[in-house]
Structures are given as structure tokens and as C-alpha cells.
Amino acid sequence: MIIAEQIYAIVKGLPEAQAKEVLSFAEFILVKHLRTHQSAQTLDTPAAWKELVDSLAGAWEDDFPSLEEIRTASGQDILRESLTN
């Protein structure tokens, strides 16, 4: 069994949230690999940056907290702050 098949066998049994974490990690490894094998000049091109951003788009889709969640977790009162401004 090749590595990709082993990874697939493990991931297909995971809940959706954990499977997304594995996907995000795999995308991270891919970008890291691309960075180490491309010259700095190549990464400075707008097309390379667009490709990088597109590859990472949605990586934090469900896990990234909203501004309200961040403020609530830090103890900030959003309603009171909006009335005092």
C-alpha cells in the first residue's frame, strides 16, 4: 500500500472536523515544500502569491473564530463598547 492510500484509509474514518485538520496540514506541508524548492525570485511574482493564497483559502473555514467570539473570550463586552463609542 502506498503512502497516499494509507493516509486515505486513516482519514476516511475520521470525523469531518479532524479530516479538515489533516487536509490543512497536508496543504501546509505542500506550501513548505514549494517554498524550499523555489527561488525567492519566483515567490515574489504576483502569480506565485495568488497561487499560495488560493491554496490556503478556506483552510480555517470552520475553525477560525469571529471577532465577536474573540472579544467574548477575552472578556470584552461588545454591546457596552458599541454604546460608549
PDB file of C-alpha atoms in Angstrom:
ATOM      1  CA  MET A   1       0.000   0.000   0.000  1.00  0.00           C
ATOM      2  CA  ILE A   2       1.447   3.367  -0.982  1.00  0.00           C
ATOM      3  CA  ILE A   3       1.571   6.300   1.442  1.00  0.00           C
ATOM      4  CA  ALA A   4      -1.388   8.139  -0.147  1.00  0.00           C
ATOM      5  CA  GLU A   5      -3.540   5.034   0.248  1.00  0.00           C
ATOM      6  CA  GLN A   6      -2.510   4.696   3.895  1.00  0.00           C
ATOM      7  CA  ILE A   7      -3.388   8.318   4.558  1.00  0.00           C
ATOM      8  CA  TYR A   8      -6.719   7.908   2.778  1.00  0.00           C
ATOM      9  CA  ALA A   9      -7.544   4.792   4.819  1.00  0.00           C
ATOM     10  CA  ILE A  10      -6.951   6.695   8.051  1.00  0.00           C
ATOM     11  CA  VAL A  11      -8.666   9.940   7.038  1.00  0.00           C
ATOM     12  CA  LYS A  12     -11.828   8.364   5.621  1.00  0.00           C
ATOM     13  CA  GLY A  13     -12.672   7.063   9.099  1.00  0.00           C
ATOM     14  CA  LEU A  14     -12.226  10.426  10.820  1.00  0.00           C
ATOM     15  CA  PRO A  15     -14.997  12.888  11.616  1.00  0.00           C
ATOM     16  CA  GLU A  16     -15.231  15.815   9.180  1.00  0.00           C
ATOM     17  CA  ALA A  17     -13.500  18.294  11.509  1.00  0.00           C
ATOM     18  CA  GLN A  18     -10.431  16.084  12.004  1.00  0.00           C
ATOM     19  CA  ALA A  19     -10.305  15.263   8.285  1.00  0.00           C
ATOM     20  CA  LYS A  20     -10.184  19.024   7.579  1.00  0.00           C
ATOM     21  CA  GLU A  21      -7.269  19.341  10.010  1.00  0.00           C
ATOM     22  CA  VAL A  22      -5.384  16.638   8.124  1.00  0.00           C
ATOM     23  CA  LEU A  23      -6.119  18.438   4.846  1.00  0.00           C
ATOM     24  CA  SER A  24      -4.909  21.756   6.271  1.00  0.00           C
ATOM     25  CA  PHE A  25      -1.716  20.111   7.495  1.00  0.00           C
ATOM     26  CA  ALA A  26      -1.124  18.482   4.100  1.00  0.00           C
ATOM     27  CA  GLU A  27      -1.603  21.877   2.411  1.00  0.00           C
ATOM     28  CA  PHE A  28       0.870  23.409   4.872  1.00  0.00           C
ATOM     29  CA  ILE A  29       3.449  20.731   4.042  1.00  0.00           C
ATOM     30  CA  LEU A  30       2.880  21.311   0.314  1.00  0.00           C
ATOM     31  CA  VAL A  31       3.428  25.054   0.628  1.00  0.00           C
ATOM     32  CA  LYS A  32       6.503  24.495   2.802  1.00  0.00           C
ATOM     33  CA  HIS A  33       7.892  22.103   0.180  1.00  0.00           C
ATOM     34  CA  LEU A  34       7.193  24.567  -2.631  1.00  0.00           C
ATOM     35  CA  ARG A  35       8.891  27.359  -0.715  1.00  0.00           C
ATOM     36  CA  THR A  36      12.051  25.371  -0.115  1.00  0.00           C
ATOM     37  CA  HIS A  37      12.289  24.293  -3.758  1.00  0.00           C
ATOM     38  CA  GLN A  38      11.549  27.606  -5.427  1.00  0.00           C
ATOM     39  CA  SER A  39      13.858  30.559  -5.570  1.00  0.00           C
ATOM     40  CA  ALA A  40      12.993  33.740  -3.699  1.00  0.00           C
ATOM     41  CA  GLN A  41      12.649  35.477  -7.052  1.00  0.00           C
ATOM     42  CA  THR A  42       9.891  33.084  -8.144  1.00  0.00           C
ATOM     43  CA  LEU A  43       7.922  33.617  -4.919  1.00  0.00           C
ATOM     44  CA  ASP A  44       7.988  37.376  -5.446  1.00  0.00           C
ATOM     45  CA  THR A  45       5.859  37.158  -8.567  1.00  0.00           C
ATOM     46  CA  PRO A  46       2.189  38.086  -8.142  1.00  0.00           C
ATOM     47  CA  ALA A  47       1.102  34.774  -9.719  1.00  0.00           C
ATOM     48  CA  ALA A  48       3.035  32.772  -7.099  1.00  0.00           C
ATOM     49  CA  TRP A  49       1.432  34.725  -4.260  1.00  0.00           C
ATOM     50  CA  LYS A  50      -2.007  34.286  -5.810  1.00  0.00           C
ATOM     51  CA  GLU A  51      -1.398  30.542  -6.063  1.00  0.00           C
ATOM     52  CA  LEU A  52      -0.293  30.422  -2.427  1.00  0.00           C
ATOM     53  CA  VAL A  53      -3.328  32.369  -1.211  1.00  0.00           C
ATOM     54  CA  ASP A  54      -5.683  30.255  -3.333  1.00  0.00           C
ATOM     55  CA  SER A  55      -4.163  27.061  -1.938  1.00  0.00           C
ATOM     56  CA  LEU A  56      -4.744  28.249   1.630  1.00  0.00           C
ATOM     57  CA  ALA A  57      -8.218  29.699   1.063  1.00  0.00           C
ATOM     58  CA  GLY A  58     -10.735  28.055   3.335  1.00  0.00           C
ATOM     59  CA  ALA A  59      -8.113  26.377   5.480  1.00  0.00           C
ATOM     60  CA  TRP A  60      -9.629  27.940   8.609  1.00  0.00           C
ATOM     61  CA  GLU A  61     -13.155  27.921   7.275  1.00  0.00           C
ATOM     62  CA  ASP A  62     -14.881  26.369  10.295  1.00  0.00           C
ATOM     63  CA  ASP A  63     -12.207  26.783  12.952  1.00  0.00           C
ATOM     64  CA  PHE A  64     -11.379  30.469  12.624  1.00  0.00           C
ATOM     65  CA  PRO A  65     -13.235  32.451  15.311  1.00  0.00           C
ATOM     66  CA  SER A  66     -15.278  35.543  14.527  1.00  0.00           C
ATOM     67  CA  LEU A  67     -14.383  38.923  16.013  1.00  0.00           C
ATOM     68  CA  GLU A  68     -17.310  38.578  18.437  1.00  0.00           C
ATOM     69  CA  GLU A  69     -16.024  35.182  19.624  1.00  0.00           C
ATOM     70  CA  ILE A  70     -12.542  36.605  20.166  1.00  0.00           C
ATOM     71  CA  ARG A  71     -13.879  39.572  22.124  1.00  0.00           C
ATOM     72  CA  THR A  72     -16.191  37.388  24.214  1.00  0.00           C
ATOM     73  CA  ALA A  73     -13.342  35.009  25.051  1.00  0.00           C
ATOM     74  CA  SER A  74     -11.188  37.940  26.172  1.00  0.00           C
ATOM     75  CA  GLY A  75     -13.959  39.301  28.408  1.00  0.00           C
ATOM     76  CA  GLN A  76     -14.829  42.354  26.329  1.00  0.00           C
ATOM     77  CA  ASP A  77     -18.454  43.474  26.421  1.00  0.00           C
ATOM     78  CA  ILE A  78     -19.331  44.180  22.787  1.00  0.00           C
ATOM     79  CA  LEU A  79     -22.734  45.742  23.453  1.00  0.00           C
ATOM     80  CA  ARG A  80     -21.412  48.121  26.112  1.00  0.00           C
ATOM     81  CA  GLU A  81     -18.468  49.119  23.895  1.00  0.00           C
ATOM     82  CA  SER A  82     -20.746  49.872  20.955  1.00  0.00           C
ATOM     83  CA  LEU A  83     -22.885  52.184  23.132  1.00  0.00           C
ATOM     84  CA  THR A  84     -19.934  54.125  24.531  1.00  0.00           C
ATOM     85  CA  ASN A  85     -18.388  54.892  21.140  1.00  0.00           C
TER      86      ASN A  85
END
